[in-house]
mmCIF file of C-alpha atoms and ligand atoms in Angstrom:
data_model
loop_
_atom_site.group_PDB
_atom_site.id
_atom_site.type_symbol
_atom_site.label_atom_id
_atom_site.label_comp_id
_atom_site.label_asym_id
_atom_site.label_seq_id
_atom_site.Cartn_x
_atom_site.Cartn_y
_atom_site.Cartn_z
ATOM 1 C CA MET A 1088 27.809 10.130 -4.777
ATOM 2 C CA SER A 1089 28.075 7.405 -2.148
ATOM 3 C CA PRO A 1090 25.748 7.174 0.851
ATOM 4 C CA PRO A 1091 27.129 8.380 4.187
ATOM 5 C CA ALA A 1092 27.885 5.955 7.025
ATOM 6 C CA ALA A 1093 24.940 4.157 8.574
ATOM 7 C CA ASN A 1094 25.496 4.722 12.259
ATOM 8 C CA ALA A 1095 26.224 8.454 12.490
ATOM 9 C CA VAL A 1096 23.711 10.928 13.949
ATOM 10 C CA ARG A 1097 21.946 12.060 10.851
ATOM 11 C CA ASP A 1098 20.257 15.218 9.722
ATOM 12 C CA ARG A 1099 18.951 13.662 6.525
ATOM 13 C CA LEU A 1100 16.281 11.033 6.186
ATOM 14 C CA ARG A 1101 16.904 8.014 3.990
ATOM 15 C CA ILE A 1102 14.029 6.115 2.378
ATOM 16 C CA ALA A 1103 14.440 2.763 0.634
ATOM 17 C CA ILE A 1104 12.070 1.907 -2.201
ATOM 18 C CA GLN A 1105 11.975 -0.868 -4.784
ATOM 19 C CA LYS A 1106 14.276 -0.062 -7.708
ATOM 20 C CA SER A 1107 11.965 -1.612 -10.275
ATOM 21 C CA GLY A 1108 9.079 -4.055 -10.136
ATOM 22 C CA ARG A 1109 5.519 -3.518 -9.011
ATOM 23 C CA LEU A 1110 6.130 -1.026 -6.210
ATOM 24 C CA GLY A 1111 8.899 1.114 -7.754
ATOM 25 C CA ASP A 1112 6.889 3.622 -9.792
ATOM 26 C CA PRO A 1113 3.948 4.091 -7.395
ATOM 27 C CA SER A 1114 6.364 4.537 -4.463
ATOM 28 C CA ARG A 1115 8.240 7.259 -6.316
ATOM 29 C CA ALA A 1116 5.002 8.875 -7.436
ATOM 30 C CA LEU A 1117 3.765 9.029 -3.837
ATOM 31 C CA LEU A 1118 6.994 10.630 -2.602
ATOM 32 C CA THR A 1119 6.974 13.075 -5.511
ATOM 33 C CA ALA A 1120 3.388 14.036 -4.628
ATOM 34 C CA CYS A 1121 4.733 14.760 -1.122
ATOM 35 C CA GLY A 1122 6.984 17.400 -2.680
ATOM 36 C CA LEU A 1123 10.256 15.445 -2.755
ATOM 37 C CA ASP A 1124 12.635 15.378 -5.679
ATOM 38 C CA TRP A 1125 16.127 14.074 -6.179
ATOM 39 C CA ARG A 1126 19.339 14.579 -8.016
ATOM 40 C CA GLU A 1127 19.968 11.176 -9.596
ATOM 41 C CA SER A 1128 23.348 9.646 -9.030
ATOM 42 C CA ARG A 1129 25.018 7.824 -11.881
ATOM 43 C CA ASP A 1130 24.553 4.373 -10.370
ATOM 44 C CA ARG A 1131 20.906 5.209 -9.585
ATOM 45 C CA LEU A 1132 21.070 3.375 -6.265
ATOM 46 C CA PHE A 1133 21.332 6.502 -4.156
ATOM 47 C CA CYS A 1134 19.419 9.667 -5.056
ATOM 48 C CA TYR A 1135 20.217 12.860 -3.178
ATOM 49 C CA GLY A 1136 17.152 14.841 -2.033
ATOM 50 C CA GLU A 1137 16.941 18.371 -3.465
ATOM 51 C CA THR A 1138 13.916 20.113 -1.957
ATOM 52 C CA LEU A 1139 14.099 18.420 1.460
ATOM 53 C CA PRO A 1140 16.976 16.512 3.081
ATOM 54 C CA VAL A 1141 15.326 13.216 2.214
ATOM 55 C CA ASP A 1142 17.410 10.780 0.153
ATOM 56 C CA LEU A 1143 16.318 7.672 -1.736
ATOM 57 C CA LEU A 1144 17.879 4.231 -1.865
ATOM 58 C CA LEU A 1145 16.744 2.118 -4.817
ATOM 59 C CA VAL A 1146 16.966 -1.556 -3.880
ATOM 60 C CA ARG A 1147 15.342 -4.981 -4.192
ATOM 61 C CA ASP A 1148 12.167 -5.091 -2.113
ATOM 62 C CA ASP A 1149 13.383 -8.130 -0.139
ATOM 63 C CA ASP A 1150 16.375 -6.125 1.088
ATOM 64 C CA ILE A 1151 14.305 -3.341 2.635
ATOM 65 C CA PRO A 1152 13.539 -4.949 6.038
ATOM 66 C CA GLY A 1153 17.244 -5.798 6.489
ATOM 67 C CA LEU A 1154 18.321 -2.265 5.533
ATOM 68 C CA LEU A 1155 15.891 -0.914 8.144
ATOM 69 C CA ALA A 1156 17.150 -3.407 10.717
ATOM 70 C CA ASP A 1157 20.763 -2.374 10.078
ATOM 71 C CA GLY A 1158 19.937 1.337 10.240
ATOM 72 C CA VAL A 1159 21.153 1.838 6.657
ATOM 73 C CA CYS A 1160 17.812 3.438 5.851
ATOM 74 C CA ASP A 1161 15.251 5.114 8.105
ATOM 75 C CA LEU A 1162 12.046 4.382 6.227
ATOM 76 C CA GLY A 1163 11.059 1.938 3.523
ATOM 77 C CA ILE A 1164 8.150 1.338 1.188
ATOM 78 C CA VAL A 1165 7.595 -2.385 0.964
ATOM 79 C CA GLY A 1166 4.816 -4.969 0.735
ATOM 80 C CA ARG A 1167 3.288 -5.922 4.085
ATOM 81 C CA ASN A 1168 4.015 -9.518 3.033
ATOM 82 C CA VAL A 1169 7.783 -8.880 2.979
ATOM 83 C CA LEU A 1170 7.706 -6.952 6.253
ATOM 84 C CA ALA A 1171 5.575 -9.586 7.985
ATOM 85 C CA GLU A 1172 7.816 -12.431 6.799
ATOM 86 C CA GLN A 1173 10.876 -10.670 8.204
ATOM 87 C CA ALA A 1174 9.072 -9.881 11.478
ATOM 88 C CA ALA A 1175 8.036 -13.540 11.816
ATOM 89 C CA GLU A 1176 11.627 -14.606 11.132
ATOM 90 C CA ARG A 1177 12.965 -12.287 13.845
ATOM 91 C CA ALA A 1178 10.289 -13.389 16.302
ATOM 92 C CA GLN A 1179 11.172 -17.019 15.573
ATOM 93 C CA ALA A 1180 14.837 -16.265 16.330
ATOM 94 C CA GLY A 1181 13.889 -14.389 19.528
ATOM 95 C CA ALA A 1182 15.116 -11.081 18.094
ATOM 96 C CA PRO A 1183 13.199 -7.857 18.823
ATOM 97 C CA ALA A 1184 11.111 -6.213 16.116
ATOM 98 C CA VAL A 1185 12.991 -3.500 14.247
ATOM 99 C CA ALA A 1186 10.451 -2.134 11.831
ATOM 100 C CA ALA A 1187 6.873 -1.049 12.309
ATOM 101 C CA GLU A 1188 4.148 -0.502 9.751
ATOM 102 C CA LEU A 1189 3.546 3.255 9.953
ATOM 103 C CA ARG A 1190 1.012 3.662 7.140
ATOM 104 C CA ALA A 1191 -0.850 1.455 4.660
ATOM 105 C CA LEU A 1192 -0.397 3.109 1.282
ATOM 106 C CA GLY A 1193 -3.275 1.795 -0.829
ATOM 107 C CA PHE A 1194 -1.313 0.329 -3.770
ATOM 108 C CA GLY A 1195 0.377 -3.028 -4.488
ATOM 109 C CA GLY A 1196 -2.650 -4.871 -3.126
ATOM 110 C CA CYS A 1197 -2.425 -8.678 -3.081
ATOM 111 C CA ARG A 1198 -3.088 -11.697 -0.865
ATOM 112 C CA LEU A 1199 -0.839 -14.437 0.438
ATOM 113 C CA ASP A 1200 -2.961 -17.451 -0.457
ATOM 114 C CA ILE A 1201 -2.718 -21.192 -0.273
ATOM 115 C CA ALA A 1202 -3.570 -22.663 -3.649
ATOM 116 C CA VAL A 1203 -4.092 -26.286 -4.597
ATOM 117 C CA PRO A 1204 -4.447 -28.107 -7.949
ATOM 118 C CA GLU A 1205 -7.754 -27.292 -9.628
ATOM 119 C CA ASP A 1206 -8.865 -30.924 -9.558
ATOM 120 C CA TRP A 1207 -8.660 -31.188 -5.748
ATOM 121 C CA ASP A 1208 -12.040 -31.425 -4.080
ATOM 122 C CA TRP A 1209 -11.195 -28.867 -1.364
ATOM 123 C CA GLN A 1210 -12.629 -29.807 2.030
ATOM 124 C CA GLY A 1211 -10.589 -27.553 4.320
ATOM 125 C CA PRO A 1212 -7.131 -27.022 5.856
ATOM 126 C CA GLU A 1213 -7.009 -30.596 7.202
ATOM 127 C CA GLN A 1214 -6.391 -31.691 3.635
ATOM 128 C CA LEU A 1215 -2.917 -30.136 3.771
ATOM 129 C CA ARG A 1216 -1.765 -32.593 6.434
ATOM 130 C CA GLY A 1217 1.370 -34.379 5.220
ATOM 131 C CA CYS A 1218 1.549 -32.279 2.036
ATOM 132 C CA ARG A 1219 4.558 -30.447 0.618
ATOM 133 C CA ILE A 1220 3.726 -26.753 0.253
ATOM 134 C CA ALA A 1221 6.024 -24.530 -1.821
ATOM 135 C CA SER A 1222 6.418 -20.899 -0.752
ATOM 136 C CA SER A 1223 8.718 -17.888 -0.666
ATOM 137 C CA TYR A 1224 7.121 -17.036 2.694
ATOM 138 C CA PRO A 1225 8.204 -19.995 4.847
ATOM 139 C CA GLN A 1226 7.858 -18.183 8.181
ATOM 140 C CA LEU A 1227 4.328 -16.934 7.584
ATOM 141 C CA LEU A 1228 3.332 -20.336 6.249
ATOM 142 C CA ARG A 1229 4.896 -22.241 9.166
ATOM 143 C CA ARG A 1230 3.281 -19.924 11.682
ATOM 144 C CA TRP A 1231 -0.118 -20.446 10.072
ATOM 145 C CA LEU A 1232 0.325 -24.232 9.903
ATOM 146 C CA ALA A 1233 1.330 -24.297 13.575
ATOM 147 C CA GLY A 1234 -1.738 -22.212 14.480
ATOM 148 C CA GLU A 1235 -3.960 -24.698 12.650
ATOM 149 C CA GLY A 1236 -2.127 -27.672 14.176
ATOM 150 C CA ILE A 1237 -1.280 -29.033 10.722
ATOM 151 C CA ASP A 1238 1.894 -30.981 10.110
ATOM 152 C CA ALA A 1239 3.061 -30.274 6.553
ATOM 153 C CA GLU A 1240 6.403 -29.863 4.813
ATOM 154 C CA VAL A 1241 7.361 -26.344 3.760
ATOM 155 C CA VAL A 1242 9.377 -26.250 0.528
ATOM 156 C CA MET A 1243 11.207 -22.920 0.347
ATOM 157 C CA LEU A 1244 11.459 -21.536 -3.199
ATOM 158 C CA SER A 1245 12.615 -18.014 -3.964
ATOM 159 C CA GLY A 1246 10.755 -17.757 -7.276
ATOM 160 C CA SER A 1247 8.410 -19.536 -9.715
ATOM 161 C CA VAL A 1248 6.471 -21.020 -6.835
ATOM 162 C CA GLU A 1249 3.358 -21.536 -8.939
ATOM 163 C CA ILE A 1250 4.946 -24.138 -11.212
ATOM 164 C CA ALA A 1251 6.224 -26.274 -8.309
ATOM 165 C CA PRO A 1252 3.220 -28.668 -8.314
ATOM 166 C CA ARG A 1253 3.549 -29.288 -12.072
ATOM 167 C CA LEU A 1254 7.261 -29.978 -11.620
ATOM 168 C CA GLY A 1255 6.509 -32.439 -8.840
ATOM 169 C CA GLN A 1256 8.339 -30.312 -6.237
ATOM 170 C CA ALA A 1257 5.238 -29.734 -4.118
ATOM 171 C CA ASP A 1258 1.565 -30.657 -3.746
ATOM 172 C CA ALA A 1259 0.285 -27.147 -3.043
ATOM 173 C CA VAL A 1260 1.641 -23.587 -2.949
ATOM 174 C CA CYS A 1261 1.466 -20.570 -0.669
ATOM 175 C CA ASP A 1262 2.005 -17.565 -2.909
ATOM 176 C CA LEU A 1263 1.051 -13.960 -3.630
ATOM 177 C CA VAL A 1264 -2.089 -13.569 -5.662
ATOM 178 C CA SER A 1265 -3.717 -10.482 -7.110
ATOM 179 C CA SER A 1266 -5.980 -11.334 -10.044
ATOM 180 C CA GLY A 1267 -5.499 -15.096 -9.756
ATOM 181 C CA ALA A 1268 -4.588 -15.330 -13.459
ATOM 182 C CA THR A 1269 -1.130 -16.790 -12.775
ATOM 183 C CA LEU A 1270 -2.617 -19.496 -10.565
ATOM 184 C CA ALA A 1271 -5.249 -20.347 -13.162
ATOM 185 C CA ALA A 1272 -2.588 -20.535 -15.881
ATOM 186 C CA ASN A 1273 -0.870 -23.180 -13.745
ATOM 187 C CA GLN A 1274 -4.079 -25.142 -13.050
ATOM 188 C CA LEU A 1275 -4.176 -24.030 -9.410
ATOM 189 C CA LYS A 1276 -7.022 -22.514 -7.389
ATOM 190 C CA PRO A 1277 -6.783 -20.340 -4.263
ATOM 191 C CA VAL A 1278 -8.469 -21.881 -1.228
ATOM 192 C CA LEU A 1279 -7.281 -19.878 1.806
ATOM 193 C CA THR A 1280 -5.933 -16.413 2.535
ATOM 194 C CA LEU A 1281 -3.131 -16.117 5.107
ATOM 195 C CA LEU A 1282 -2.487 -12.382 4.763
ATOM 196 C CA ARG A 1283 -3.999 -9.383 2.978
ATOM 197 C CA SER A 1284 -1.185 -7.203 1.758
ATOM 198 C CA GLU A 1285 -0.510 -3.811 0.200
ATOM 199 C CA ALA A 1286 2.468 -1.478 0.102
ATOM 200 C CA VAL A 1287 3.206 0.024 3.507
ATOM 201 C CA LEU A 1288 5.501 2.673 4.892
ATOM 202 C CA ALA A 1289 7.814 0.874 7.295
ATOM 203 C CA GLY A 1290 9.826 2.769 9.863
ATOM 204 C CA PRO A 1291 11.467 2.633 13.253
ATOM 205 C CA VAL A 1292 9.711 1.115 16.246
ATOM 206 C CA ARG A 1293 11.030 3.973 18.432
ATOM 207 C CA PRO A 1294 10.963 7.627 17.345
ATOM 208 C CA PHE A 1295 14.131 9.339 16.161
ATOM 209 C CA THR A 1296 15.856 11.687 18.560
ATOM 210 C CA ASP A 1297 17.822 13.732 16.011
ATOM 211 C CA ALA A 1298 16.795 15.979 13.114
ATOM 212 C CA ARG A 1299 15.146 13.012 11.423
ATOM 213 C CA ALA A 1300 12.227 13.210 13.886
ATOM 214 C CA ALA A 1301 10.963 16.524 12.470
ATOM 215 C CA LEU A 1302 11.642 15.412 8.896
ATOM 216 C CA MET A 1303 9.612 12.283 9.435
ATOM 217 C CA GLN A 1304 6.705 14.271 10.911
ATOM 218 C CA THR A 1305 6.751 16.543 7.871
ATOM 219 C CA LEU A 1306 6.780 13.597 5.519
ATOM 220 C CA LEU A 1307 3.998 11.737 7.359
ATOM 221 C CA ARG A 1308 1.816 14.850 7.423
ATOM 222 C CA ARG A 1309 2.253 15.334 3.684
ATOM 223 C CA MET A 1310 1.678 11.660 2.990
ATOM 224 C CA ASP A 1311 -1.541 11.674 4.994
ATOM 225 C CA GLY A 1312 -2.637 14.719 3.015
ATOM 226 C CA VAL A 1313 -1.842 13.064 -0.319
ATOM 227 C CA MET A 1314 -3.625 9.850 0.621
ATOM 228 C CA ARG A 1315 -6.679 11.630 1.982
ATOM 229 C CA LEU A 1316 -6.991 13.497 -1.299
ATOM 230 C CA ARG A 1317 -6.449 10.473 -3.495
ATOM 231 C CA HIS A 1318 -10.174 10.025 -4.170
ATOM 232 C CA SER A 1319 -11.221 13.479 -2.997
ATOM 233 C CA ARG A 1320 -12.975 15.875 -5.353
ATOM 234 C CA LEU A 1321 -14.484 19.283 -5.005
ATOM 235 C CA LEU A 1322 -18.178 19.094 -5.860
ATOM 236 C CA LEU A 1323 -20.089 22.186 -6.988
ATOM 237 C CA PHE A 1324 -23.772 22.548 -7.846
ATOM 238 C CA GLN A 1325 -26.804 24.761 -7.473
ATOM 239 C CA ALA A 1326 -30.247 23.829 -6.197
ATOM 240 C CA GLU A 1327 -33.454 25.293 -4.890
ATOM 241 C CA ARG A 1328 -33.449 25.998 -1.157
ATOM 242 C CA GLY A 1329 -36.119 23.357 -0.519
ATOM 243 C CA ALA A 1330 -33.996 20.574 -2.073
ATOM 244 C CA MET A 1331 -30.732 21.342 -0.275
ATOM 245 C CA ALA A 1332 -31.229 19.342 2.953
ATOM 246 C CA ARG A 1333 -32.008 16.176 0.965
ATOM 247 C CA LEU A 1334 -29.019 16.764 -1.327
ATOM 248 C CA ILE A 1335 -26.643 17.131 1.610
ATOM 249 C CA GLU A 1336 -27.931 13.795 2.927
ATOM 250 C CA LEU A 1337 -26.665 12.281 -0.317
ATOM 251 C CA LEU A 1338 -23.113 13.426 0.552
ATOM 252 C CA PRO A 1339 -22.210 11.435 3.693
ATOM 253 C CA ASP A 1340 -18.546 11.436 2.623
ATOM 254 C CA ALA A 1341 -18.328 15.237 2.356
ATOM 255 C CA GLU A 1342 -16.632 17.720 4.644
ATOM 256 C CA PRO A 1343 -19.145 20.257 6.029
ATOM 257 C CA PRO A 1344 -20.239 22.047 2.816
ATOM 258 C CA THR A 1345 -20.211 25.763 2.073
ATOM 259 C CA VAL A 1346 -23.665 26.933 0.952
ATOM 260 C CA LEU A 1347 -24.100 30.383 -0.610
ATOM 261 C CA GLN A 1348 -27.158 32.265 -1.777
ATOM 262 C CA VAL A 1349 -27.108 32.933 -5.545
ATOM 263 C CA ASP A 1350 -30.113 34.953 -6.684
ATOM 264 C CA GLY A 1351 -32.995 36.267 -4.620
ATOM 265 C CA ALA A 1352 -33.843 33.893 -1.832
ATOM 266 C CA ASP A 1353 -34.392 30.635 -3.589
ATOM 267 C CA THR A 1354 -31.308 29.422 -5.446
ATOM 268 C CA LEU A 1355 -28.376 28.193 -3.383
ATOM 269 C CA ALA A 1356 -24.895 27.122 -4.514
ATOM 270 C CA LEU A 1357 -23.077 24.339 -2.706
ATOM 271 C CA GLN A 1358 -19.394 23.577 -2.600
ATOM 272 C CA ALA A 1359 -18.158 20.469 -0.781
ATOM 273 C CA LEU A 1360 -14.985 18.416 -0.549
ATOM 274 C CA CYS A 1361 -16.092 14.782 -1.020
ATOM 275 C CA HIS A 1362 -13.819 11.876 -0.124
ATOM 276 C CA GLY A 1363 -15.685 9.019 -1.829
ATOM 277 C CA ALA A 1364 -15.597 8.269 -5.546
ATOM 278 C CA MET A 1365 -17.745 10.748 -7.473
ATOM 279 C CA THR A 1366 -19.201 8.358 -10.042
ATOM 280 C CA TRP A 1367 -21.643 9.186 -12.845
ATOM 281 C CA GLN A 1368 -24.294 7.301 -10.895
ATOM 282 C CA ARG A 1369 -23.829 9.595 -7.894
ATOM 283 C CA LEU A 1370 -24.057 12.673 -10.091
ATOM 284 C CA GLU A 1371 -27.246 11.340 -11.678
ATOM 285 C CA ASP A 1372 -28.727 10.658 -8.212
ATOM 286 C CA LEU A 1373 -27.882 14.236 -7.158
ATOM 287 C CA ARG A 1374 -29.425 15.609 -10.348
ATOM 288 C CA HIS A 1375 -32.534 13.565 -9.739
ATOM 289 C CA ALA A 1376 -32.770 15.099 -6.250
ATOM 290 C CA GLY A 1377 -32.657 18.622 -7.689
ATOM 291 C CA ALA A 1378 -28.985 19.529 -8.201
ATOM 292 C CA ARG A 1379 -28.169 21.568 -11.346
ATOM 293 C CA GLY A 1380 -24.890 22.636 -12.946
ATOM 294 C CA LEU A 1381 -22.996 19.809 -11.272
ATOM 295 C CA MET A 1382 -19.241 20.119 -11.493
ATOM 296 C CA VAL A 1383 -16.505 17.828 -10.098
ATOM 297 C CA LEU A 1384 -13.006 19.273 -9.766
ATOM 298 C CA PRO A 1385 -9.723 17.604 -8.820
ATOM 299 C CA VAL A 1386 -8.081 18.817 -5.612
ATOM 300 C CA GLU A 1387 -4.361 19.291 -5.808
ATOM 301 C CA ARG A 1388 -3.444 20.193 -2.251
ATOM 302 C CA THR A 1389 -5.008 21.115 1.072
ATOM 303 C CA LEU A 1390 -3.497 22.472 4.254
ATOM 304 C CA ALA A 1391 -5.615 22.485 7.374
HETATM 305 P P1 ATP B 1721 12.699 -7.410 -6.667
HETATM 306 O O1 ATP B 1721 13.546 -7.456 -7.892
HETATM 307 O O2 ATP B 1721 12.641 -6.027 -6.076
HETATM 308 O O3 ATP B 1721 13.053 -8.461 -5.649
HETATM 309 P P2 ATP B 1721 10.187 -8.904 -6.892
HETATM 310 O O4 ATP B 1721 10.097 -9.694 -8.150
HETATM 311 O O5 ATP B 1721 10.453 -9.589 -5.609
HETATM 312 O O6 ATP B 1721 11.209 -7.704 -7.178
HETATM 313 P P3 ATP B 1721 7.565 -7.755 -7.424
HETATM 314 O O7 ATP B 1721 7.050 -8.908 -8.204
HETATM 315 O O8 ATP B 1721 7.762 -6.443 -8.118
HETATM 316 O O9 ATP B 1721 8.893 -8.087 -6.621
HETATM 317 O O10 ATP B 1721 6.574 -7.568 -6.185
HETATM 318 C C1 ATP B 1721 6.788 -6.587 -5.220
HETATM 319 C C2 ATP B 1721 5.611 -6.582 -4.273
HETATM 320 O O11 ATP B 1721 4.412 -6.287 -4.996
HETATM 321 C C3 ATP B 1721 5.283 -7.874 -3.562
HETATM 322 O O12 ATP B 1721 6.114 -8.112 -2.448
HETATM 323 C C4 ATP B 1721 3.851 -7.643 -3.162
HETATM 324 O O13 ATP B 1721 3.786 -6.884 -1.967
HETATM 325 C C5 ATP B 1721 3.288 -6.788 -4.292
HETATM 326 N N1 ATP B 1721 2.380 -7.507 -5.207
HETATM 327 C C6 ATP B 1721 1.168 -7.081 -5.627
HETATM 328 N N2 ATP B 1721 0.582 -7.956 -6.434
HETATM 329 C C7 ATP B 1721 1.420 -8.990 -6.580
HETATM 330 C C8 ATP B 1721 1.378 -10.214 -7.299
HETATM 331 N N3 ATP B 1721 0.345 -10.563 -8.047
HETATM 332 N N4 ATP B 1721 2.453 -11.023 -7.234
HETATM 333 C C9 ATP B 1721 3.517 -10.676 -6.507
HETATM 334 N N5 ATP B 1721 3.605 -9.537 -5.788
HETATM 335 C C10 ATP B 1721 2.571 -8.701 -5.796
HETATM 336 ZN ZN1 ZN B 1722 11.776 -9.318 -4.335
#
């Protein structure tokens, strides 16, 4: 099945996600948790939405901002780094912004860092003056250099940026870093962070005026629900009446709890939706404060 024309008034929403790579699976998992599913097409580039009129385009992440700009897709899940680089490029060319960050999605976390050889005695950004810095993010790097008033040469590389200093192509790099292991393996150390990134939902700067407006509201509402519940758990326990006020103080991340009387006047049962991580340590602290029969349950769905 081939995708319909880009410019027609549309009654289906089209979302671009990374076909493979770091963001592919978590993007799909998020959309699936929002209740979407698709009939796969043979080429697996276009997947037709079954439960809602929301179709998927599976593409390279770098193509997503351009697909949004051209109106080929309506929404995209992409790293903030990719979106910001494209926005900086458009701003540089005097073109208006075409895509906005609608939601931060909490996965694909990384930083755009400047890294220098491990044996440099790092004194500060001034040290980059006159250097060659390799990066796949030339616009973000140039903008930062200009802001700092540093004159340096930007060496644009589309991949393998971290080996550029060893190959003599550059003195330093400006690259994505998560654990830092890749930098360390190339005898580099991060010294500055230009951007903190994660996967984001990118969409139109102006709202849709056709059927896509309602579809997008539905999707955003579901996505907010899924993300709110990501760390949420239902907490259940019993305690003596006298201990309850103190126990509730230990749950600052909880929705207003339901407290029921269990037997006679003195034992109460509490049920609360907690949004912070419910670690063993927290359970032990609650037990210490008088909670008994503690139980933590996953929450599949809520609807306010
Ligand atoms: P594609 O084939 O789609 O172009 P790619 O190789 O450009 O894939 P990935 O390496 O899968 O892309 O990275 C996709 C996104 O994952 C990045 O743009 C970034 O937002 C995020 N990311 C998280 N951690 C890292 C990391 N350590 N290195 C690179 N990207 C990271
Ligand atoms: Zn890419």
